[in-house]
PDB file of C-alpha atoms in Angstrom:
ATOM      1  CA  UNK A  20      -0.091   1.780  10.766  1.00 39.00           C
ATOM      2  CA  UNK A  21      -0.802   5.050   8.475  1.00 37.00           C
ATOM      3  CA  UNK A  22       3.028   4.417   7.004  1.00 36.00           C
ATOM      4  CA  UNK A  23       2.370   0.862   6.498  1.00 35.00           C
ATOM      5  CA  UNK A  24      -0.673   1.202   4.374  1.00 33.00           C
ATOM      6  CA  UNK A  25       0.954   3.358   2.207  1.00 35.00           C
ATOM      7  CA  UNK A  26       3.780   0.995   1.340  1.00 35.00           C
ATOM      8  CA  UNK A  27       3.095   0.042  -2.660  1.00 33.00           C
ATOM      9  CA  UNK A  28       5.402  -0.443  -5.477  1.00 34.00           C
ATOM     10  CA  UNK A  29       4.677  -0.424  -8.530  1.00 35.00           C
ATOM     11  CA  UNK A  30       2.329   2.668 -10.047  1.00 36.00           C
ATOM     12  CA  UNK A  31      -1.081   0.748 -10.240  1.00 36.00           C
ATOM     13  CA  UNK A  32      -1.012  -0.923  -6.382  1.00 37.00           C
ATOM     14  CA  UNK A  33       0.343   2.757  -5.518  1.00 37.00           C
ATOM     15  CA  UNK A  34      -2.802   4.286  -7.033  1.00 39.00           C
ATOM     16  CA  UNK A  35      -5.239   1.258  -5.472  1.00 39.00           C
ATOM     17  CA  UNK A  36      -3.974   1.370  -1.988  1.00 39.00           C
ATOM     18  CA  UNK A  37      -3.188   4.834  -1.800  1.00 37.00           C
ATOM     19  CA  UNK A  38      -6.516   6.111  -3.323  1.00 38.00           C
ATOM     20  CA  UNK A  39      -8.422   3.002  -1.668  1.00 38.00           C
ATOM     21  CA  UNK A  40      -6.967   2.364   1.672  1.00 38.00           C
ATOM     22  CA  UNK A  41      -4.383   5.466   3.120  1.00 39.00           C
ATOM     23  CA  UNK A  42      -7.009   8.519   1.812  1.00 38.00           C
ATOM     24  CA  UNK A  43      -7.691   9.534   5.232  1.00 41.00           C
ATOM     25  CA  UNK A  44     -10.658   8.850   7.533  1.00 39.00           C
ATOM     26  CA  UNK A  45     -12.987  11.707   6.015  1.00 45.00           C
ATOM     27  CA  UNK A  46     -11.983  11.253   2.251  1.00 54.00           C
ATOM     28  CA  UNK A  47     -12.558   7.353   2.093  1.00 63.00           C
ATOM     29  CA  UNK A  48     -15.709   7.593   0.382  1.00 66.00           C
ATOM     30  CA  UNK A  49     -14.920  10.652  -1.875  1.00 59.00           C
ATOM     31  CA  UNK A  50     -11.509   8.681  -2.667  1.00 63.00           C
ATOM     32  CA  UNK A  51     -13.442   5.699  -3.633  1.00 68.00           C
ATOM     33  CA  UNK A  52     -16.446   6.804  -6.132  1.00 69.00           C
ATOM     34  CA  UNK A  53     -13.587   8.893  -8.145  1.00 69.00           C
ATOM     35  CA  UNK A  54     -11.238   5.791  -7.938  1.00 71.00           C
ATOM     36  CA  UNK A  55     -11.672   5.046 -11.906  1.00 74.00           C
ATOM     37  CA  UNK A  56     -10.750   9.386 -12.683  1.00 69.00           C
ATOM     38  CA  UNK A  57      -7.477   9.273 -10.510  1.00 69.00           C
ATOM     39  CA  UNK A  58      -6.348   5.791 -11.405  1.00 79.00           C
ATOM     40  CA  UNK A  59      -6.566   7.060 -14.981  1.00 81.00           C
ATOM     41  CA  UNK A  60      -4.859  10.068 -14.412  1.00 79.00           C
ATOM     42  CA  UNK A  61      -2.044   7.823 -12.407  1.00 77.00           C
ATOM     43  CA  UNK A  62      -1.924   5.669 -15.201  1.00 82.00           C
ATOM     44  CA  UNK A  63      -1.803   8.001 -18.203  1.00 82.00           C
ATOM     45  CA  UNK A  64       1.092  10.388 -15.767  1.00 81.00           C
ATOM     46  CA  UNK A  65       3.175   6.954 -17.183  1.00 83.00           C
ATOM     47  CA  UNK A  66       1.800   5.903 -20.635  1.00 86.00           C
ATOM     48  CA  UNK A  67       0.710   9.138 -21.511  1.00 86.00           C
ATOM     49  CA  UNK A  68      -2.244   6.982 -22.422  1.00 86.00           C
ATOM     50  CA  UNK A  69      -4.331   7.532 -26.240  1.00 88.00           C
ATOM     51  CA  UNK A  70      -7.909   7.969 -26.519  1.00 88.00           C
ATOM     52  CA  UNK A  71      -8.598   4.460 -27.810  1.00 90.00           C
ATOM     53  CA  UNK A  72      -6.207   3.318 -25.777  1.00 89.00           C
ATOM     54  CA  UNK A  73      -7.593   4.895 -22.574  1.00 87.00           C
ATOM     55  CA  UNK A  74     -11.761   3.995 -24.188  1.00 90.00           C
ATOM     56  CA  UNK A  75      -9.897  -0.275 -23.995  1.00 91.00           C
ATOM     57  CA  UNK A  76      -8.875  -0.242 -20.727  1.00 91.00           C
ATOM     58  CA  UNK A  77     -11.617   1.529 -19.355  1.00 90.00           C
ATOM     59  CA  UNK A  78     -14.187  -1.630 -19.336  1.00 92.00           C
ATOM     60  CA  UNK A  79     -11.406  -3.948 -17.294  1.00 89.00           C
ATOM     61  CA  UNK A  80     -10.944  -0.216 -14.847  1.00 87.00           C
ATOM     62  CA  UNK A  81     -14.351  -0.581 -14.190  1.00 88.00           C
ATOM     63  CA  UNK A  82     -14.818  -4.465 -14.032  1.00 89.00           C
ATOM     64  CA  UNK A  83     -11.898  -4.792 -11.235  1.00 87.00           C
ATOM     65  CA  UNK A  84     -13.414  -1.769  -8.991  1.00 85.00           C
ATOM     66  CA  UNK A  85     -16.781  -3.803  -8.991  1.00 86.00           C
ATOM     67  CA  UNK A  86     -14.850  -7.094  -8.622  1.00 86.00           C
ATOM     68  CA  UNK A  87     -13.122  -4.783  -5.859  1.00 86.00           C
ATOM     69  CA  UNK A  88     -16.030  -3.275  -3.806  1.00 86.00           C
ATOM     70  CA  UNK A  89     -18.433  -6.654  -4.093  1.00 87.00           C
ATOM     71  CA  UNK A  90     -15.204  -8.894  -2.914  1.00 87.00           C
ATOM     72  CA  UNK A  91     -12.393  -6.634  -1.133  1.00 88.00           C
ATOM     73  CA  UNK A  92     -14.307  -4.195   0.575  1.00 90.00           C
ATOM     74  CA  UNK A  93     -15.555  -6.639   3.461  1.00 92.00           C
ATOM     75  CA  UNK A  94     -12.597  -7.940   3.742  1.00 91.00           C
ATOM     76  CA  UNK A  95     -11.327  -4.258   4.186  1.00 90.00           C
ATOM     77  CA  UNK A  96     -14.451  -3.915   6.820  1.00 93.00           C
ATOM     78  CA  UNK A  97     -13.494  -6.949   8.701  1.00 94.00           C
ATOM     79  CA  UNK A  98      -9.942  -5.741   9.259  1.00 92.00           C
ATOM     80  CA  UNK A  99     -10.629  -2.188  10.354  1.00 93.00           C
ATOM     81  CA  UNK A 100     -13.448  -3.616  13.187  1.00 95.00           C
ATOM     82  CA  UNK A 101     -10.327  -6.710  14.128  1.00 94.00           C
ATOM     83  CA  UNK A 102      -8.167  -3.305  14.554  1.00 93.00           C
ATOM     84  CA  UNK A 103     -10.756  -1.225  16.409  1.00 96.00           C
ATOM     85  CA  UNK A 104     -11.364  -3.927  18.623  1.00 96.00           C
ATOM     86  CA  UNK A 105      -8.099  -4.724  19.332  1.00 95.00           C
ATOM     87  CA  UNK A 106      -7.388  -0.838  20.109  1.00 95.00           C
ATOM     88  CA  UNK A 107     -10.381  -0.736  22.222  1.00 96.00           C
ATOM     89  CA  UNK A 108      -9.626  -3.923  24.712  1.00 95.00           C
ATOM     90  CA  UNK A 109      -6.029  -2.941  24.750  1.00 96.00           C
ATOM     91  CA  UNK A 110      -3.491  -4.611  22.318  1.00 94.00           C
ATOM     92  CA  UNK A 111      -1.568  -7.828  22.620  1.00 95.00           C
ATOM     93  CA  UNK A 112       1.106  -9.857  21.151  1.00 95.00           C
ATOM     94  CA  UNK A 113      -1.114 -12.044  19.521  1.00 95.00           C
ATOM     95  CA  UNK A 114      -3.691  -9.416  18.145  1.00 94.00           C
ATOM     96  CA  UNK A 115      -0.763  -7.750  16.585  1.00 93.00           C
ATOM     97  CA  UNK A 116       0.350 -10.451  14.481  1.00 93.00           C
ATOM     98  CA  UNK A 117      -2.865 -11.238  13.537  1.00 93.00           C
ATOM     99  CA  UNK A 118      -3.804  -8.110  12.691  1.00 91.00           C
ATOM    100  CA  UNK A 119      -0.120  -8.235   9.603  1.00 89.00           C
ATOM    101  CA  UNK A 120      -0.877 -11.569   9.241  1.00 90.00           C
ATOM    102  CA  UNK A 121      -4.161 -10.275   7.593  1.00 90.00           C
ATOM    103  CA  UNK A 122      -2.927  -7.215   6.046  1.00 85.00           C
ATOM    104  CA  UNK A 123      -0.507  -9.048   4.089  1.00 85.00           C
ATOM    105  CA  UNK A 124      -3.304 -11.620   2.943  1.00 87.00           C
ATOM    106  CA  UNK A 125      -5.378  -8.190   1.656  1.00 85.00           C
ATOM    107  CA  UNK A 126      -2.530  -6.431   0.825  1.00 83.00           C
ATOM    108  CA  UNK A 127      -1.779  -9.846  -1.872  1.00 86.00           C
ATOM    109  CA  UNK A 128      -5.264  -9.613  -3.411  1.00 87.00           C
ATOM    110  CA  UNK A 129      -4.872  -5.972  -4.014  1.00 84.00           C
ATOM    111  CA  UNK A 130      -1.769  -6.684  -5.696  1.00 85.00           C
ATOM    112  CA  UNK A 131      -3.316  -9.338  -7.535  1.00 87.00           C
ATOM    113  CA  UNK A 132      -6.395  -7.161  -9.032  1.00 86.00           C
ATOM    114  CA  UNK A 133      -3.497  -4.806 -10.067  1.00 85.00           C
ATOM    115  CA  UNK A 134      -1.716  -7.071 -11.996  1.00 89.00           C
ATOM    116  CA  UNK A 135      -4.563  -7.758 -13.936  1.00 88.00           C
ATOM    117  CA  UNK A 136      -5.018  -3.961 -14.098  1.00 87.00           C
ATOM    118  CA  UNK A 137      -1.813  -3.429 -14.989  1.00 89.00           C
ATOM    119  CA  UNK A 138      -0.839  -6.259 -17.372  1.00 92.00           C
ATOM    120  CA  UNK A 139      -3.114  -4.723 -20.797  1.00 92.00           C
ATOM    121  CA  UNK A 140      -1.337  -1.607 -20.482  1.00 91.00           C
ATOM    122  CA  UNK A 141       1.589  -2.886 -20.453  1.00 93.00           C
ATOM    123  CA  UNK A 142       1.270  -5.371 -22.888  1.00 93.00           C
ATOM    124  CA  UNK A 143      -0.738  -2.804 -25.605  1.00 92.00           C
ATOM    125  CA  UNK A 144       2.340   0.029 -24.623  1.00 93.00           C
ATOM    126  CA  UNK A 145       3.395   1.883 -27.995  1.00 94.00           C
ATOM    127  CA  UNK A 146       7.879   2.168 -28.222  1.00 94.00           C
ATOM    128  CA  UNK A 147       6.854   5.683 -27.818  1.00 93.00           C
ATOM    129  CA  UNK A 148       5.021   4.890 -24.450  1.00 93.00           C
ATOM    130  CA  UNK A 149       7.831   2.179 -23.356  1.00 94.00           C
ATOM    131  CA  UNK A 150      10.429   5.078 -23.881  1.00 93.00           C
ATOM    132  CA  UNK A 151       8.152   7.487 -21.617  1.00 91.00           C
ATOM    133  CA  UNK A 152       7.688   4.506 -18.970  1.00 91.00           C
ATOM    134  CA  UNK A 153      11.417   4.273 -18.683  1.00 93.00           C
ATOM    135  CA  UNK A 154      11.719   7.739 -18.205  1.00 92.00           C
ATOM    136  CA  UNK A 155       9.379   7.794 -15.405  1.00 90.00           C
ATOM    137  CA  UNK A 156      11.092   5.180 -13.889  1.00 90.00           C
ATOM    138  CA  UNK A 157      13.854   7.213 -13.850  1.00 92.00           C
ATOM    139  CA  UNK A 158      12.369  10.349 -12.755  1.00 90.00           C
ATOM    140  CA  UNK A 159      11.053   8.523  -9.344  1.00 86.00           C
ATOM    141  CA  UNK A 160      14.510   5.868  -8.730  1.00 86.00           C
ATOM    142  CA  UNK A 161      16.493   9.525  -8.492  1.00 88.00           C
ATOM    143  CA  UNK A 162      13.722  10.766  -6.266  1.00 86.00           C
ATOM    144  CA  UNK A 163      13.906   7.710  -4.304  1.00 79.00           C
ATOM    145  CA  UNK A 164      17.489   7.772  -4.275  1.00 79.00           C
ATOM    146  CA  UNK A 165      17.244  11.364  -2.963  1.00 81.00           C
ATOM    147  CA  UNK A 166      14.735  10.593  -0.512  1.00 74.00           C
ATOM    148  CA  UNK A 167      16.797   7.859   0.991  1.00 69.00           C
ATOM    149  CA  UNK A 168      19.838   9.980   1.513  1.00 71.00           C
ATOM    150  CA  UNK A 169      17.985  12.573   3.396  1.00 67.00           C
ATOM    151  CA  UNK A 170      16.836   9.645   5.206  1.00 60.00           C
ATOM    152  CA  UNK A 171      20.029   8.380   5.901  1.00 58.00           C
ATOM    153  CA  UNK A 172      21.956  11.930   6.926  1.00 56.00           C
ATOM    154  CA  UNK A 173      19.311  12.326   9.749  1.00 64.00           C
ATOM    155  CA  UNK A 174      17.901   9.263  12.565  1.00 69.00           C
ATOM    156  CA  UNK A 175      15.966  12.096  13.895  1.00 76.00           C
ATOM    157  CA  UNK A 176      13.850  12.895  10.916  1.00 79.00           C
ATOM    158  CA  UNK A 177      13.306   9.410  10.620  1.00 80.00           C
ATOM    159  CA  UNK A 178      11.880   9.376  13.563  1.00 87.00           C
ATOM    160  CA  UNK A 179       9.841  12.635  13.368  1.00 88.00           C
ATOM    161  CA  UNK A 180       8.480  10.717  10.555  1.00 86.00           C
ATOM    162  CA  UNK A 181       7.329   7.929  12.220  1.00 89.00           C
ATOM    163  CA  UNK A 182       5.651  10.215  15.162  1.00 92.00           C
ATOM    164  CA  UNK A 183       3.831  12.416  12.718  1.00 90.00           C
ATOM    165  CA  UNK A 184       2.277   9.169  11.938  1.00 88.00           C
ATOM    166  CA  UNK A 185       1.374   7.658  15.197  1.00 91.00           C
ATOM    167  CA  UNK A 186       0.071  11.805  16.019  1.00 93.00           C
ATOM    168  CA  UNK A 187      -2.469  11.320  12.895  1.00 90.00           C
ATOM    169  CA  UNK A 188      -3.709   8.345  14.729  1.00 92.00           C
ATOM    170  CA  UNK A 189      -3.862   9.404  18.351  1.00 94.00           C
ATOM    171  CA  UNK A 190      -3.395  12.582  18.677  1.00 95.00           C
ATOM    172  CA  UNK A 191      -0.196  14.477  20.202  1.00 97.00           C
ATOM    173  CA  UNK A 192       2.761  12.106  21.513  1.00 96.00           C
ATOM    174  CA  UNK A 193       3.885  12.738  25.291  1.00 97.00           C
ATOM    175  CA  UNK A 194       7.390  12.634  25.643  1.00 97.00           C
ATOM    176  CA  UNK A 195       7.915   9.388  27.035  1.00 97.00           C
ATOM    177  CA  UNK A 196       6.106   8.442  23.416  1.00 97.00           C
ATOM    178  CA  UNK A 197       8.458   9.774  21.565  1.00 96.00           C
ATOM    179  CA  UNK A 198      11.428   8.236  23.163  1.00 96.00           C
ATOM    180  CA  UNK A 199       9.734   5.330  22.216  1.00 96.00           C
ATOM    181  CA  UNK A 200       9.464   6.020  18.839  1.00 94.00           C
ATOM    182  CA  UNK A 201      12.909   7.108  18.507  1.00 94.00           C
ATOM    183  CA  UNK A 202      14.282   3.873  20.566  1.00 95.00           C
ATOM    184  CA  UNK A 203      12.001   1.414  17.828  1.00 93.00           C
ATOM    185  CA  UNK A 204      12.840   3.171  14.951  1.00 90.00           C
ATOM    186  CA  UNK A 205      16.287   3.566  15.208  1.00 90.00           C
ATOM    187  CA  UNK A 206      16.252  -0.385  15.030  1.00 89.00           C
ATOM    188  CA  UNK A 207      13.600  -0.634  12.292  1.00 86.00           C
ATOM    189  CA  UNK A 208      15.703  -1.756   9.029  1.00 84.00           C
ATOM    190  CA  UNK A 209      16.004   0.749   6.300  1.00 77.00           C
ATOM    191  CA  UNK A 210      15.126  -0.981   2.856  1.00 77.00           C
ATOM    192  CA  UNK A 211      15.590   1.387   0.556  1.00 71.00           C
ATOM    193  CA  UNK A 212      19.089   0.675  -0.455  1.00 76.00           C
ATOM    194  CA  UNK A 213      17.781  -2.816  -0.871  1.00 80.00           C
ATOM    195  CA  UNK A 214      14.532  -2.018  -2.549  1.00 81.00           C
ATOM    196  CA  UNK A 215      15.637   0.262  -4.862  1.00 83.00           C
ATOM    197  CA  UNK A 216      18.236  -2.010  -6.384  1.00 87.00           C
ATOM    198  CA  UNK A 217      16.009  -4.684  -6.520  1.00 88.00           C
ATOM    199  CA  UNK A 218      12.595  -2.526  -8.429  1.00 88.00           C
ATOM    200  CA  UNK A 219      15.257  -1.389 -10.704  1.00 90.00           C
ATOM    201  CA  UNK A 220      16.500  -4.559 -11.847  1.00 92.00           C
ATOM    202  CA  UNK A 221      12.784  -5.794 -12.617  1.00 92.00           C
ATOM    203  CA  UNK A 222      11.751  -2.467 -14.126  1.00 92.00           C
ATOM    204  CA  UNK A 223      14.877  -2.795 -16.472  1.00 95.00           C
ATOM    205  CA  UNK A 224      13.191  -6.750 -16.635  1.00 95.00           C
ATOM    206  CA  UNK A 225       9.659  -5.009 -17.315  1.00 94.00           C
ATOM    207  CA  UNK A 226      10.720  -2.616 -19.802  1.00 95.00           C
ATOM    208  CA  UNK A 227      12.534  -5.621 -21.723  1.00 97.00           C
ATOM    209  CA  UNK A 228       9.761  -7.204 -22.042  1.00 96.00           C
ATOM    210  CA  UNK A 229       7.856  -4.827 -23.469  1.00 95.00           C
ATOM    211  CA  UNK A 230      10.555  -3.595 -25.991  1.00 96.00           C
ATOM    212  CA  UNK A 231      10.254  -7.110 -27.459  1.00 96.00           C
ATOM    213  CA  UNK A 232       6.818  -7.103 -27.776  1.00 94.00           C
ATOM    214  CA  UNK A 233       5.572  -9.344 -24.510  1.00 96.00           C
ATOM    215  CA  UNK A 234       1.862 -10.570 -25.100  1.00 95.00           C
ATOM    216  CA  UNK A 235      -0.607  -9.960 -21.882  1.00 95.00           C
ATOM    217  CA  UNK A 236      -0.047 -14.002 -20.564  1.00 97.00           C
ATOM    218  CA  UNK A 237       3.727 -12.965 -20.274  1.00 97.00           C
ATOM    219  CA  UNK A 238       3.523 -10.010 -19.044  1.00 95.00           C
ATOM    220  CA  UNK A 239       0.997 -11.013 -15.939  1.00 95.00           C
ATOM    221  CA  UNK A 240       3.616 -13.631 -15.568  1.00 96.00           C
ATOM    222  CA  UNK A 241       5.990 -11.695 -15.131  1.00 95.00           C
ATOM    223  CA  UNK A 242       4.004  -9.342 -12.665  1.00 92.00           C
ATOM    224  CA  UNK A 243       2.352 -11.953 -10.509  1.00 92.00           C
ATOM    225  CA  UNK A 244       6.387 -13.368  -9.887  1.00 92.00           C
ATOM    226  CA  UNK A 245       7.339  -9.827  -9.090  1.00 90.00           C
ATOM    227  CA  UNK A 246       4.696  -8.348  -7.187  1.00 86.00           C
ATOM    228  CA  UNK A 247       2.695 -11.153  -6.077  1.00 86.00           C
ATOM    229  CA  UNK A 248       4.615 -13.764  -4.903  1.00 87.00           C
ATOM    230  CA  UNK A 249       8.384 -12.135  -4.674  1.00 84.00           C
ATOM    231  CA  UNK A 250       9.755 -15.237  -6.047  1.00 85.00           C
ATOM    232  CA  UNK A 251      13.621 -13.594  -6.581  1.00 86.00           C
ATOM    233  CA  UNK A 252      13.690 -10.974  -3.967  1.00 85.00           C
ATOM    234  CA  UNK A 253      16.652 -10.772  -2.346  1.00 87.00           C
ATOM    235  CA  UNK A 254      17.313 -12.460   0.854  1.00 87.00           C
ATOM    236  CA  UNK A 255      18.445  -9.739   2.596  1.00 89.00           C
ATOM    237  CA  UNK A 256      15.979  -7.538   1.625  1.00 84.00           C
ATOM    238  CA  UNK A 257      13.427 -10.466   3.184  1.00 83.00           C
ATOM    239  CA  UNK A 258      15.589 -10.433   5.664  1.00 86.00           C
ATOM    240  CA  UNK A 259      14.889  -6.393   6.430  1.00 85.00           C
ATOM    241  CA  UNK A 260      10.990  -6.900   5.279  1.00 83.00           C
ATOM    242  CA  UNK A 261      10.802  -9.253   8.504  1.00 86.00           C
ATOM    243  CA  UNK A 262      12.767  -6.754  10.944  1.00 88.00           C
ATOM    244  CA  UNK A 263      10.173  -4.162   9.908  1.00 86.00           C
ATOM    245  CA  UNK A 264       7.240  -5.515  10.568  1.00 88.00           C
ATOM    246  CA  UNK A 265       8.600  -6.639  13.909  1.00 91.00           C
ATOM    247  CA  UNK A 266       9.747  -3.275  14.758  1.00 90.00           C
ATOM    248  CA  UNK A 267       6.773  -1.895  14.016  1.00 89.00           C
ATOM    249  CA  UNK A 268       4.545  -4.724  16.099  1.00 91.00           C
ATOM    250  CA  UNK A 269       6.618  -3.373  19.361  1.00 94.00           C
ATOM    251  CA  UNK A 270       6.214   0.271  18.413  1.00 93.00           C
ATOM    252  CA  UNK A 271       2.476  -0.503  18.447  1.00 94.00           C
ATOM    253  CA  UNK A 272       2.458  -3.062  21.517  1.00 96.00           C
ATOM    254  CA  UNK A 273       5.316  -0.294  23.638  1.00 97.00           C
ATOM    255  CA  UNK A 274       2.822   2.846  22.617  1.00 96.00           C
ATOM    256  CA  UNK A 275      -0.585   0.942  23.474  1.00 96.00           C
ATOM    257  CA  UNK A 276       0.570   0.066  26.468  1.00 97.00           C
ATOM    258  CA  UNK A 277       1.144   4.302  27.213  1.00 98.00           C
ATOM    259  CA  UNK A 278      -2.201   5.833  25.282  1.00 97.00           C
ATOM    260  CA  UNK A 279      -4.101   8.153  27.658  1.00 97.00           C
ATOM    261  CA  UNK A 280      -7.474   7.039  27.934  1.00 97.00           C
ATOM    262  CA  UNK A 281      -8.139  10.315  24.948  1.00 97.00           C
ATOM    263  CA  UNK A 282      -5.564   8.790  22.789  1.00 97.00           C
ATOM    264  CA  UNK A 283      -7.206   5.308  23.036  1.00 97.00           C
ATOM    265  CA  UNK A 284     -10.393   7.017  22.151  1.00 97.00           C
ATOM    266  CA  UNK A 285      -9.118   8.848  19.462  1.00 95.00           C
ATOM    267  CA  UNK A 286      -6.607   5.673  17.606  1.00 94.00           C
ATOM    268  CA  UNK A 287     -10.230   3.691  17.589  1.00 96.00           C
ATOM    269  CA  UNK A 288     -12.603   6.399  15.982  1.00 95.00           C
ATOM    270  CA  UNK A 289     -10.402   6.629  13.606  1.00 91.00           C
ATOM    271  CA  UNK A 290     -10.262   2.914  12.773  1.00 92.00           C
ATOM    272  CA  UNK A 291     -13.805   2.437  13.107  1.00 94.00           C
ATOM    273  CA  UNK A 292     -14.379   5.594  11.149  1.00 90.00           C
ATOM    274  CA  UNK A 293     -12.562   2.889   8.248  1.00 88.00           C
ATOM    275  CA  UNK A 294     -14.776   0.036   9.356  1.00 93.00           C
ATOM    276  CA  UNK A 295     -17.804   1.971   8.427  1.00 92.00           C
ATOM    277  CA  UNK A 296     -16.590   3.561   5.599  1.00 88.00           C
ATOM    278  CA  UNK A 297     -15.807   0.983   4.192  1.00 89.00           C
ATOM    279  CA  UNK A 298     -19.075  -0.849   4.821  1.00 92.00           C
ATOM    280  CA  UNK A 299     -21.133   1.548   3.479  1.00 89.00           C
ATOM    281  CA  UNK A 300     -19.135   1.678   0.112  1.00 86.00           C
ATOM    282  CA  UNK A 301     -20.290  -1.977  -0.191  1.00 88.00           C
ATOM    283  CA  UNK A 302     -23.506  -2.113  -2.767  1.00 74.00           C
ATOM    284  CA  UNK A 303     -24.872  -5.040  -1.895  1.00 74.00           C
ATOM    285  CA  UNK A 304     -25.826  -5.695   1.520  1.00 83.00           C
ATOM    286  CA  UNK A 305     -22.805  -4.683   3.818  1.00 87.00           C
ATOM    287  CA  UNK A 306     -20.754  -7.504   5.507  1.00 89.00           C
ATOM    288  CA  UNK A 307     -17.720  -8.504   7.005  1.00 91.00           C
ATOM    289  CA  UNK A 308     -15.686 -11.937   5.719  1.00 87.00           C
ATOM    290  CA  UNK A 309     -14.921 -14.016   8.721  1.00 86.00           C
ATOM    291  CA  UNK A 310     -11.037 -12.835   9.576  1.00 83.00           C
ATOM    292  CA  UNK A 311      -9.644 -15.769  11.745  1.00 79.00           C
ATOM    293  CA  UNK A 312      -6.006 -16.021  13.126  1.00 79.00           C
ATOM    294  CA  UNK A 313      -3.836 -18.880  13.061  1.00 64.00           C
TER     295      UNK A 313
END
């Protein structure tokens, strides 16, 4: 689940989700309140933002963090107490595809609020600033494309991967858990020979856009097709997005069904360490939306 939450795309969702949702159980809060300095920083690593620029943007930072802790953060509470339950009375089938069912509805309003966090930057970007963006997004497809060929030389570190993960959540794997791992992995599809193909031909999309001088209704356009709804992503790479998540639903229902009573114990403290978290970073009185599944 840890790898999954820290799946974003484009620089803004990266700095929401990974500052907001994948910060670790003791840093949540910390994370949170300094949300608006490290979002700036994130942002300004790509714009190389000015000081009147950074003095515009920083009344719609502000405005979507509040719009994001009065109307996200129970949402964010509900899921982490439908996870800690499900943990705690032993996971099924159905809890399990409830549980992506509603991470991909949260995981859509995030991306939403970062459109619209997003889309004045992008549309206010000096040629100096588009030239620097374009750089970036060079700087991190060659990473990517590095990362990916590690990836690819080695099933094994793949897999060490995934088990450093499922270790943060409940603690050290047995053996017979990390066969498992290495079984489900091995079968999980790798996108990022998809992916990366795919970003780069909307970045190249992005960047056009802004070169000719996009206003901020074209440019969310263009975002909310891209990262919102998908509307031209590949149909392979669909395709693979669907294999994944059902990989990783048997990795959780084949390792649940081996947790030592101590690893059960830990994998829900640490969700309902999130749960609470996350309702006491609400400011109004805290709550939990109704999460229901189909």
């Amino acid at each position: 689940m840890h790898a999954v939450l820290r799946r974003s795309r484009l620089f803004i969702v990266a700095a929401v989700l990974t500052l907001i949702l994948a910060a670790g159980c003791t840093r949540v809060q910390l994370a949170y309140n300094t949300a608006d300095f490290f979002i700036e920083r994130y942002a300004n690593g790509y714009l190389a933002l000015d000081s009147v620029q950074l003095a515009g943007w920083r009344p719609t930072l502000n405005e979507t963090l509040n719009q994001h802790r009065n109307e996200e953060l129970p949402y964010l509470a509900a899921f982490f107490d439908m996870a800690w339950r499900g943990v705690r009375d032993g996971l099924t089938e159905a809890t399990v595809d409830c549980l992506f069912d509603r991470f991909e509805e949260i995981y859509g309003r995030h991306s939403l609020l970062a459109v619209d966090l997003a889309t004045p930057l992008f549309a206010n970007a000096s040629p100096r600033q588009v030239r620097q963006l374009d750089e970036r997004f060079r700087e991190d497809a060659a990473k990517a494309e590095r990362d990916r060929q590690r990836t690819e030389r080695s099933a094994d570190k793949r897999a060490e991967r995934y088990a450093e993960s499922a270790a943060w959540w409940i603690g050290p794997l047995s053996a017979e858990q990390r066969r498992i791992v290495a079984d489900v992995t091995a079968r999980i599809p790798d996108t990022s020979g998809l992916w990366e193909p795919y970003r780069t031909t909307k970045q190249r999309e992005l960047l056009r856009l802004m070169q000719g001088g996009a206003g901020e209704d074209e440019i969310r356009r263009f975002l909310h097709h891209w990262l919102v709804e998908y509307r031209d992503a590949p149909a392979e790479l669909q395709q693979a997005a669907a294999g994944i998540r059902t990989g990783v639903a048997e990795l959780f229902l084949r390792l649940d069904a081996t947790l030592s009573p101590a690893q059960r114990e830990r994998f829900a403290d640490r969700l309902k360490t999130f749960r609470d978290d996350f309702m006491k970073l609400q400011q109004r009185r805290p709550q939990m939306v109704p999460l229901h599944c189909a």
